PDB file of C-alpha atoms in Angstrom:
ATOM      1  CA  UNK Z   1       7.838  28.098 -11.645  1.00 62.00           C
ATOM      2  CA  UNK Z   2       9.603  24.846 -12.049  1.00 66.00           C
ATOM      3  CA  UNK Z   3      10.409  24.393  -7.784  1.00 67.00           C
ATOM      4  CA  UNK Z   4       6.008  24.883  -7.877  1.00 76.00           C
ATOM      5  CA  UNK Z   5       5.413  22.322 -10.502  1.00 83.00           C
ATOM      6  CA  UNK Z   6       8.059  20.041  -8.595  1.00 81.00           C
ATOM      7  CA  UNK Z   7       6.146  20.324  -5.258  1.00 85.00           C
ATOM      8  CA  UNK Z   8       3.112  19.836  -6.829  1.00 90.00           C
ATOM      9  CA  UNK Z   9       4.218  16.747  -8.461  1.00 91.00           C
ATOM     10  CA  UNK Z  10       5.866  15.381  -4.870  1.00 91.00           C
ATOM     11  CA  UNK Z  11       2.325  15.897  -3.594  1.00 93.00           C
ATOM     12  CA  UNK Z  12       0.784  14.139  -6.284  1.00 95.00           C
ATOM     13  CA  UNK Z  13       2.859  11.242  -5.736  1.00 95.00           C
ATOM     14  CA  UNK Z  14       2.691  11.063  -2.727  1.00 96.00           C
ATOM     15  CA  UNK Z  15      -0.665  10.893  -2.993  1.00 97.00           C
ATOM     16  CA  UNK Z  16      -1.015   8.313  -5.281  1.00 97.00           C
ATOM     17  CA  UNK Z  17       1.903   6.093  -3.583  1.00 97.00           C
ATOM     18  CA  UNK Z  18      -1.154   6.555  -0.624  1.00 97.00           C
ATOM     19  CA  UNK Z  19      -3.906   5.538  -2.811  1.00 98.00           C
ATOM     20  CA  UNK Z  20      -2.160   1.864  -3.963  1.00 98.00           C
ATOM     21  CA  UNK Z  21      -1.572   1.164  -0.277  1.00 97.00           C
ATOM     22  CA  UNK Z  22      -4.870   2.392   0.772  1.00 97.00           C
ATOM     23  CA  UNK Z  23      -6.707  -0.138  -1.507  1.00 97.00           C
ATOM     24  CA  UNK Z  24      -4.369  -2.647  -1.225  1.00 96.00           C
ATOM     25  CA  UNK Z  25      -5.345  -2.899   2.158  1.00 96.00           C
ATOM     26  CA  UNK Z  26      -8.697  -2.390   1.864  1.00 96.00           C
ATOM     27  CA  UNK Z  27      -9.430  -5.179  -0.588  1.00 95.00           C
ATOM     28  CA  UNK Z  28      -7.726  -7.752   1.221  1.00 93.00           C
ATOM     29  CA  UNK Z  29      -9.955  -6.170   4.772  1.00 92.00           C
ATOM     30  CA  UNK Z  30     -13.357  -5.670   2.839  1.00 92.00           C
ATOM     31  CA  UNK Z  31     -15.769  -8.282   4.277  1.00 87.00           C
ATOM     32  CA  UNK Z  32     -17.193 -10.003   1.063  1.00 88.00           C
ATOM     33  CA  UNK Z  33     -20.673 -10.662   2.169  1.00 85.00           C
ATOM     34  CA  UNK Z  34     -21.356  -7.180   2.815  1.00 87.00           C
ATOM     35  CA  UNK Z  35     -20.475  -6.371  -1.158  1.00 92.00           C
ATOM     36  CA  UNK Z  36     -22.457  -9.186  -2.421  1.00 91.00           C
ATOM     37  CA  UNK Z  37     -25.459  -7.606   0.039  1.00 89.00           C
ATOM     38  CA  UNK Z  38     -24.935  -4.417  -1.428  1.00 91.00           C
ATOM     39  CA  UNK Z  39     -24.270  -5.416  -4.827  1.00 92.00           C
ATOM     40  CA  UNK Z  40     -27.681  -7.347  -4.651  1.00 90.00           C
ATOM     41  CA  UNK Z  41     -29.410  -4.452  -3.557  1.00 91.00           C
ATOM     42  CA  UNK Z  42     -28.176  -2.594  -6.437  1.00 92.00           C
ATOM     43  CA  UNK Z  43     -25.042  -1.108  -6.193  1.00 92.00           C
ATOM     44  CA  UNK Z  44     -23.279  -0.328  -9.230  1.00 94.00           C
ATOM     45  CA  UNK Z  45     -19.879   0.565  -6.898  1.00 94.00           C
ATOM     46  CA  UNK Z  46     -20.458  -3.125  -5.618  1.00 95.00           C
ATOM     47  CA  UNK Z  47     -21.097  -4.820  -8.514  1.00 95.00           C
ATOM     48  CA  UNK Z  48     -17.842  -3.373  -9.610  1.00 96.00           C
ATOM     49  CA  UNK Z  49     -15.773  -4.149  -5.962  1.00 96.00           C
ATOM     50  CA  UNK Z  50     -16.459  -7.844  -6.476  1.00 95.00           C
ATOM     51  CA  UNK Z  51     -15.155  -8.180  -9.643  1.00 95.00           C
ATOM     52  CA  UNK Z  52     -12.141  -7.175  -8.224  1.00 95.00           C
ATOM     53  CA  UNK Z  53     -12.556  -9.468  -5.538  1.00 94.00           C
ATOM     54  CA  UNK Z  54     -12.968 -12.355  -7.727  1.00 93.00           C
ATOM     55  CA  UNK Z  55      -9.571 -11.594  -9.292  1.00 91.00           C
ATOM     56  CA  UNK Z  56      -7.619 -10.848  -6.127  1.00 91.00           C
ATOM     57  CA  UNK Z  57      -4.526 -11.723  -7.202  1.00 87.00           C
ATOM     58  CA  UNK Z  58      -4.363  -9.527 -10.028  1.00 89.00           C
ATOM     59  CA  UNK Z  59      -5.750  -6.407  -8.548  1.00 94.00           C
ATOM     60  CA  UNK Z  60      -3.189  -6.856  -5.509  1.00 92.00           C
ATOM     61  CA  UNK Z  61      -0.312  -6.978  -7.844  1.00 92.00           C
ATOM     62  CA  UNK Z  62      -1.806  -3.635  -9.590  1.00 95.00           C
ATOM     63  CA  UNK Z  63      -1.556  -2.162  -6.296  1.00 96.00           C
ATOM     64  CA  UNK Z  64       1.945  -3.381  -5.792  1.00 94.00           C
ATOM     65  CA  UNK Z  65       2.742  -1.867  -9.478  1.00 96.00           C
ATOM     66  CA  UNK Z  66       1.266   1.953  -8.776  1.00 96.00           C
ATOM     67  CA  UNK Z  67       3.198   1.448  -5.280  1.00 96.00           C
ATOM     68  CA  UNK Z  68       6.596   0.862  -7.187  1.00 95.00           C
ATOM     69  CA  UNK Z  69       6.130   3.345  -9.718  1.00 96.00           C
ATOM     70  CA  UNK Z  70       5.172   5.961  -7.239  1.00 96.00           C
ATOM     71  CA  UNK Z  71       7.703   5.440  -5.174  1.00 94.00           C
ATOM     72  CA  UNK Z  72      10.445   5.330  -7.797  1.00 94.00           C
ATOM     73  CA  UNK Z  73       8.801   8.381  -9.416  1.00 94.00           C
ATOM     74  CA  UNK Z  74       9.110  10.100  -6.032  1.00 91.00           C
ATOM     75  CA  UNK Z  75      12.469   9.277  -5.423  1.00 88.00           C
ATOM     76  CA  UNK Z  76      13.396  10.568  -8.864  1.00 89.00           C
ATOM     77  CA  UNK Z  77      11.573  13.540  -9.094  1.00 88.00           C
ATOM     78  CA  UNK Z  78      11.245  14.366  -5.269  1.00 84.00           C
ATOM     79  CA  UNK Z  79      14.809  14.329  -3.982  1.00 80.00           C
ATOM     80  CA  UNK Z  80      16.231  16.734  -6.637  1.00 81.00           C
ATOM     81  CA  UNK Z  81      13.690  19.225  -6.815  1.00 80.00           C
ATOM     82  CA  UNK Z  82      13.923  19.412  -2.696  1.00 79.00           C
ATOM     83  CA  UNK Z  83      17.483  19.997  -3.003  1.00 78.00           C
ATOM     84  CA  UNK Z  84      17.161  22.697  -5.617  1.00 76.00           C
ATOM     85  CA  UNK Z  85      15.046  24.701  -3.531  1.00 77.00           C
ATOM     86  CA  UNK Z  86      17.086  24.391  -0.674  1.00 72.00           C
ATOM     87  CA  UNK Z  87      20.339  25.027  -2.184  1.00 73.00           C
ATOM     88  CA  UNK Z  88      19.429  28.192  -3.465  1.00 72.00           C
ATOM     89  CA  UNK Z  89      19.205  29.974   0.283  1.00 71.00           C
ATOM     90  CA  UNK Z  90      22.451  28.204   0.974  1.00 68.00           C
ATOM     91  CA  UNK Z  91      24.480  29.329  -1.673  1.00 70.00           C
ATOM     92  CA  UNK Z  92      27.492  31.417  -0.896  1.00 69.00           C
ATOM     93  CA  UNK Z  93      27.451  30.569   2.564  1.00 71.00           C
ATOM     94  CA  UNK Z  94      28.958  27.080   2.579  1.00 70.00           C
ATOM     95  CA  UNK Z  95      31.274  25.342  -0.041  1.00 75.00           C
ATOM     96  CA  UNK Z  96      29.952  23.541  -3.175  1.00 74.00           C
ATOM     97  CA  UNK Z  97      30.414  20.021  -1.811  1.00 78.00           C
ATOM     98  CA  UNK Z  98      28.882  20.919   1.671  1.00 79.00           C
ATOM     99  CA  UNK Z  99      25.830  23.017  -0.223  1.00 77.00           C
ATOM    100  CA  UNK Z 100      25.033  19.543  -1.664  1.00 79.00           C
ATOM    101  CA  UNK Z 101      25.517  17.642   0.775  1.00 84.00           C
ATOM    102  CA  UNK Z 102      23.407  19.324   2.943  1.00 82.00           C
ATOM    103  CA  UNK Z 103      20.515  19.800   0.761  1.00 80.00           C
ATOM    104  CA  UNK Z 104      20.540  15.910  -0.569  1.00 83.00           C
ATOM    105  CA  UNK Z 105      20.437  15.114   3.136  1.00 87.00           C
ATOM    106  CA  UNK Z 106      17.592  17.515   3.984  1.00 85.00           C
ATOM    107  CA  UNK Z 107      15.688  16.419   0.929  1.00 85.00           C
ATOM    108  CA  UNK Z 108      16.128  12.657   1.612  1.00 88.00           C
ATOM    109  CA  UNK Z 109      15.053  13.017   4.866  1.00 90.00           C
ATOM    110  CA  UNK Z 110      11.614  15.034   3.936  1.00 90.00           C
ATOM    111  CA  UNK Z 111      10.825  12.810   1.216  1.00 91.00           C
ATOM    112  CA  UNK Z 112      11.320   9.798   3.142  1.00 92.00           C
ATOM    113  CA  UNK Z 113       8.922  11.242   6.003  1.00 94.00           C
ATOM    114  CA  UNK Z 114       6.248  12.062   3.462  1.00 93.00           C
ATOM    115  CA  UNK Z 115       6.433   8.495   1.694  1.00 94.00           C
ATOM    116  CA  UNK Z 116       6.597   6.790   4.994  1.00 95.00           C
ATOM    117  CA  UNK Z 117       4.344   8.894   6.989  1.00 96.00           C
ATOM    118  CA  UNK Z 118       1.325   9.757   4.319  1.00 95.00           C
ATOM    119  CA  UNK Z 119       2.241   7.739   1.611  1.00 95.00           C
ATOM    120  CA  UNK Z 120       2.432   4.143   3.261  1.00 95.00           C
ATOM    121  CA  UNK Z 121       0.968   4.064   7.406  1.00 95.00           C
ATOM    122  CA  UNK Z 122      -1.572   6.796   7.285  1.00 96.00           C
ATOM    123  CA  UNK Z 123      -3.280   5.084   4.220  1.00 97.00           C
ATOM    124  CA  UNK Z 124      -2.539   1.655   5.545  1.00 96.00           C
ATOM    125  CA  UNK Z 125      -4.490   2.291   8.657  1.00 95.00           C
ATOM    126  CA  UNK Z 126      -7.074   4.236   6.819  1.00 96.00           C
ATOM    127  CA  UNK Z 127      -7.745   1.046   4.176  1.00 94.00           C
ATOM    128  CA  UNK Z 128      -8.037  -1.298   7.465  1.00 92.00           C
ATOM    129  CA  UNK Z 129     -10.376   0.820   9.356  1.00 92.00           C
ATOM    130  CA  UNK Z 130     -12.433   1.860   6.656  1.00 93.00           C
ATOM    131  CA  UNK Z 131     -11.608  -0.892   4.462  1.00 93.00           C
ATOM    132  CA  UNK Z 132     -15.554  -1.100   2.839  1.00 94.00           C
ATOM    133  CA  UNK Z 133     -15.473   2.445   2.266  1.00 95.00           C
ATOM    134  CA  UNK Z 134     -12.083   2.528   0.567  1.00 97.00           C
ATOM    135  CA  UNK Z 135     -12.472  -0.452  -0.973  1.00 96.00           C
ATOM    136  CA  UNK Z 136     -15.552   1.009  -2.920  1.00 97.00           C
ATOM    137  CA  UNK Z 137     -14.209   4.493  -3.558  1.00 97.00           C
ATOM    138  CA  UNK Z 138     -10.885   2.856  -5.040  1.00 97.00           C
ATOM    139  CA  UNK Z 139     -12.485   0.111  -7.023  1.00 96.00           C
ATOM    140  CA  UNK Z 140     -12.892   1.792 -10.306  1.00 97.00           C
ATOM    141  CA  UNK Z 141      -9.432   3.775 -10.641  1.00 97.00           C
ATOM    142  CA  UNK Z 142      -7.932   1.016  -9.587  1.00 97.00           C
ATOM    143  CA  UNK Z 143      -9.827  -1.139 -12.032  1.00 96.00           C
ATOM    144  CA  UNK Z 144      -8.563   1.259 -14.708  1.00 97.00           C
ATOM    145  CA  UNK Z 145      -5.215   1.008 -14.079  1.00 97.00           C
ATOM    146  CA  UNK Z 146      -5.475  -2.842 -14.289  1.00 96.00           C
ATOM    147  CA  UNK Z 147      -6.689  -2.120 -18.166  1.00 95.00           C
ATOM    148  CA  UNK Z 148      -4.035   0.168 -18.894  1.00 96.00           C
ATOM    149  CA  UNK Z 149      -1.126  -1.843 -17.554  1.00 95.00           C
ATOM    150  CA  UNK Z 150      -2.273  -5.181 -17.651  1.00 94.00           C
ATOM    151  CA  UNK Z 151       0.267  -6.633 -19.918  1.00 92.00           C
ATOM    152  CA  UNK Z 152       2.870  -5.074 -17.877  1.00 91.00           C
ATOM    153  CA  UNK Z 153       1.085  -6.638 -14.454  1.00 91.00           C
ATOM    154  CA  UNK Z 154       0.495 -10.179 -16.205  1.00 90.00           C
ATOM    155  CA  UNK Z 155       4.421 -10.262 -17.855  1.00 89.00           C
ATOM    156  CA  UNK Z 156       5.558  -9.205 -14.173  1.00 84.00           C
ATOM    157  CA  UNK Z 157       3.214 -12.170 -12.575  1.00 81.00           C
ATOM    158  CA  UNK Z 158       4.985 -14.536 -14.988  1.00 86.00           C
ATOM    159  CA  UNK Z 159       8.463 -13.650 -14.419  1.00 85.00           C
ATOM    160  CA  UNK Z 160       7.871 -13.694 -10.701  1.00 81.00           C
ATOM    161  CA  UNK Z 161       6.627 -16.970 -11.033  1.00 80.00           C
ATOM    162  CA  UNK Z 162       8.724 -18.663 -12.898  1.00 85.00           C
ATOM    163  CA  UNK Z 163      11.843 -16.849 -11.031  1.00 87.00           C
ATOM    164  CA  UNK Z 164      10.068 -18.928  -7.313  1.00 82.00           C
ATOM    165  CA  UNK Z 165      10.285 -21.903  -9.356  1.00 85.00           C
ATOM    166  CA  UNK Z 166      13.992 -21.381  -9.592  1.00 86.00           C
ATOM    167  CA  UNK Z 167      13.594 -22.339  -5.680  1.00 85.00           C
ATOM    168  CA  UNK Z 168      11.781 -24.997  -6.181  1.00 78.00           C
ATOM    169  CA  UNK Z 169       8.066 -22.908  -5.153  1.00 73.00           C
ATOM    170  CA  UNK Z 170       5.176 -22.560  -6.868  1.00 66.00           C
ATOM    171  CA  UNK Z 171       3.219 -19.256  -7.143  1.00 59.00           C
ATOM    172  CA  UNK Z 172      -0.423 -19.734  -6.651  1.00 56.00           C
ATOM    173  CA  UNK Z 173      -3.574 -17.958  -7.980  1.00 49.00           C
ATOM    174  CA  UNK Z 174      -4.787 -18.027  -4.702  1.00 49.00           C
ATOM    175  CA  UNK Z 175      -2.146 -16.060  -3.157  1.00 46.00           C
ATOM    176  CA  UNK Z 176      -3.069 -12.570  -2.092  1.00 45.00           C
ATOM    177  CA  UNK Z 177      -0.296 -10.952  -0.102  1.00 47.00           C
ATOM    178  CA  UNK Z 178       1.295 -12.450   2.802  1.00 54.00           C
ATOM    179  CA  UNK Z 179       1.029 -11.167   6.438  1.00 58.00           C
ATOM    180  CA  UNK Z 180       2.635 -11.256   9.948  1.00 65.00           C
ATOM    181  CA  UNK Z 181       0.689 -11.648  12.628  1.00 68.00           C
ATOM    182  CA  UNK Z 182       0.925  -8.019  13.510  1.00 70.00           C
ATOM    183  CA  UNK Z 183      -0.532  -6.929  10.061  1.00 67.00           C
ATOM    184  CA  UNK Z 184      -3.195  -9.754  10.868  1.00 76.00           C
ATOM    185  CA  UNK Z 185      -3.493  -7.986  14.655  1.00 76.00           C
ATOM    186  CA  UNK Z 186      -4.347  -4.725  13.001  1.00 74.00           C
ATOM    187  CA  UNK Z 187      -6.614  -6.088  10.598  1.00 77.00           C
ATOM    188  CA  UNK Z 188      -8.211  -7.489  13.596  1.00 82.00           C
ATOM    189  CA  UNK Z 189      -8.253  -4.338  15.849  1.00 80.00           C
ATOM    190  CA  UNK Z 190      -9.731  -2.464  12.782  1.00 76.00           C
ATOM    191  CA  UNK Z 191     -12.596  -5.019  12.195  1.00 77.00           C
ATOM    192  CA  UNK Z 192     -13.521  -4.732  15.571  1.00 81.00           C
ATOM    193  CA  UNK Z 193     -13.475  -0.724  16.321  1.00 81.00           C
ATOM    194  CA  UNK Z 194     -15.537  -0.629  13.128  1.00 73.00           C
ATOM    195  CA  UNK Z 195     -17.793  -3.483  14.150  1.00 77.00           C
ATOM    196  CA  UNK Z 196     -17.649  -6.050  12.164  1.00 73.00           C
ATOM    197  CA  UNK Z 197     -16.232  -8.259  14.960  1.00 80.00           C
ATOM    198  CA  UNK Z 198     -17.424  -8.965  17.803  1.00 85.00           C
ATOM    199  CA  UNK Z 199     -15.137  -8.639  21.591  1.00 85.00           C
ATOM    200  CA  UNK Z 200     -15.476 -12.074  21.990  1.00 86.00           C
ATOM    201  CA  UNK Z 201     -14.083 -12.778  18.085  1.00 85.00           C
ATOM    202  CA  UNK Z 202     -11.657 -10.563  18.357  1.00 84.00           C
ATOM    203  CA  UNK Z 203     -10.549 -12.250  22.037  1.00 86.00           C
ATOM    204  CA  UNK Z 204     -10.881 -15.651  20.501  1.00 87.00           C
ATOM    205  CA  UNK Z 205      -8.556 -14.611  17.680  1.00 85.00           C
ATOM    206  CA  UNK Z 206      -6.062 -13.105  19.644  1.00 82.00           C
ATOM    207  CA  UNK Z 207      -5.250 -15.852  22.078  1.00 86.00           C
ATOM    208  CA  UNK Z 208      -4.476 -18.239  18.836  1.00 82.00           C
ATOM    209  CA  UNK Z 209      -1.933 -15.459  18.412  1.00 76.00           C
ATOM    210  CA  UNK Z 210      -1.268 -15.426  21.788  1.00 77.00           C
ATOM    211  CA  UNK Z 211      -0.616 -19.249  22.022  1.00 69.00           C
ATOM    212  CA  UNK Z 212       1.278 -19.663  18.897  1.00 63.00           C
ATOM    213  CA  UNK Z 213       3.870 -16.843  20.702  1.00 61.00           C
ATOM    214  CA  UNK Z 214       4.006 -18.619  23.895  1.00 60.00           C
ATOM    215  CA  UNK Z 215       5.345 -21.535  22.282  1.00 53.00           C
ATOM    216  CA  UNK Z 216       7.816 -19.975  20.068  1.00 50.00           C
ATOM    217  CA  UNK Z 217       9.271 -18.549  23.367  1.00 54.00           C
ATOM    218  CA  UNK Z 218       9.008 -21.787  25.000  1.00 53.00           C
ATOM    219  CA  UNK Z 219      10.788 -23.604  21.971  1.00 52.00           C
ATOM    220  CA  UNK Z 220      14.067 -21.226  22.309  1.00 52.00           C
ATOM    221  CA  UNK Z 221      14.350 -21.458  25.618  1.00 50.00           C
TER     222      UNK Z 221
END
């Protein structure tokens, strides 16, 4: 009974790890004028998406909260109850220290697969492809989870900026998250096999990329 409620709870975090990531990304994709067309037409979903929006900041660093506490949860929970159930049709066959060995190996590596696999790409992809419909479907859990742990989010904001300021930076309210240009390629790639972007946009947008490389290369050589 306790190996089933341990898988269950792997699952579940797993899940949610995917959920942060998933709106994460989709709030920072969502085109903005589509919500305020919807929201004008009515929608209550909307309506509550660009609230969100207009506090960016603070609904990407509730994102980057349930991401941490998901994935320490996981590692917690996840890695010893994977071992348990694997030690068990080991035991007697192999000495004490190679039984756990073994099965803290085995378990690292499954749990690692799982939190890199569906817990971080697969909803990463699926928040910049779908990034309206994610973005609406996440809104009001995530919204939720601001309330509950917003003292938590805003004492975390605080220490983070007054530890840049240590380095002589200043945090901004204006800051989002920060991409490379790959995450910005995607982003791209998914805006236009949705269609939000036209081929000629997404050409356009490329070759700034495309130019800015050239002359990287051209500077170390």
């Amino acid at each position: 009974m306790f190996a089933f409620f341990s898988i269950i709870a792997v699952l579940l975090l797993v899940f949610a790890n995917g959920f942060f990531v998933a709106a994460e990304f989709a709030l920072v994709s969502v085109r903005r004028g589509r919500i305020e067309t919807l929201a004008k037409s009515g929608s209550a979903p909307a309506r509550r998406l660009l609230e969100l929006l207009d506090n960016l900041n603070a609904y990407l660093s509730a994102a980057q909260l349930g991401i941490t506490l998901a994935s320490l949860a996981l590692g917690w929970i996840g890695e010893p109850a994977v071992a348990h159930l694997l030690e068990g049709p080991l035991a007697g066959r192999v000495s004490e220290t190679v039984l756990h060995l073994i099965a803290f190996s085995v378990a690292f590596s499954i749990i690692t697969t799982l939190h890199i696999v569906l817990g971080e790409q697969a909803p990463k992809l699926l928040g910049l492809e779908r990034a309206e419909k994610v973005a609406l479907a996440t809104a009001w859990p995530l919204q939720i989870f601001y309330k509950v742990f917003s003292w938590p989010i805003r004492a975390l904001d605080w220490a983070s900026g007054r530890t840049v300021r240590l380095f002589g930076l200043h945090s901004s309210a204006e800051h989002g998250s920060i991409y490379t240009a790959e995450d910005l390629r995607q982003i791209i790639d998914a805006s236009y096999k949705s269609g939000n972007l036209a081929a000629n946009e997404r050409r356009m947008i490329n070759s700034v990329f495309d130019f800015a490389d050239a002359e990287v290369r051209e500077a170390m050589v």
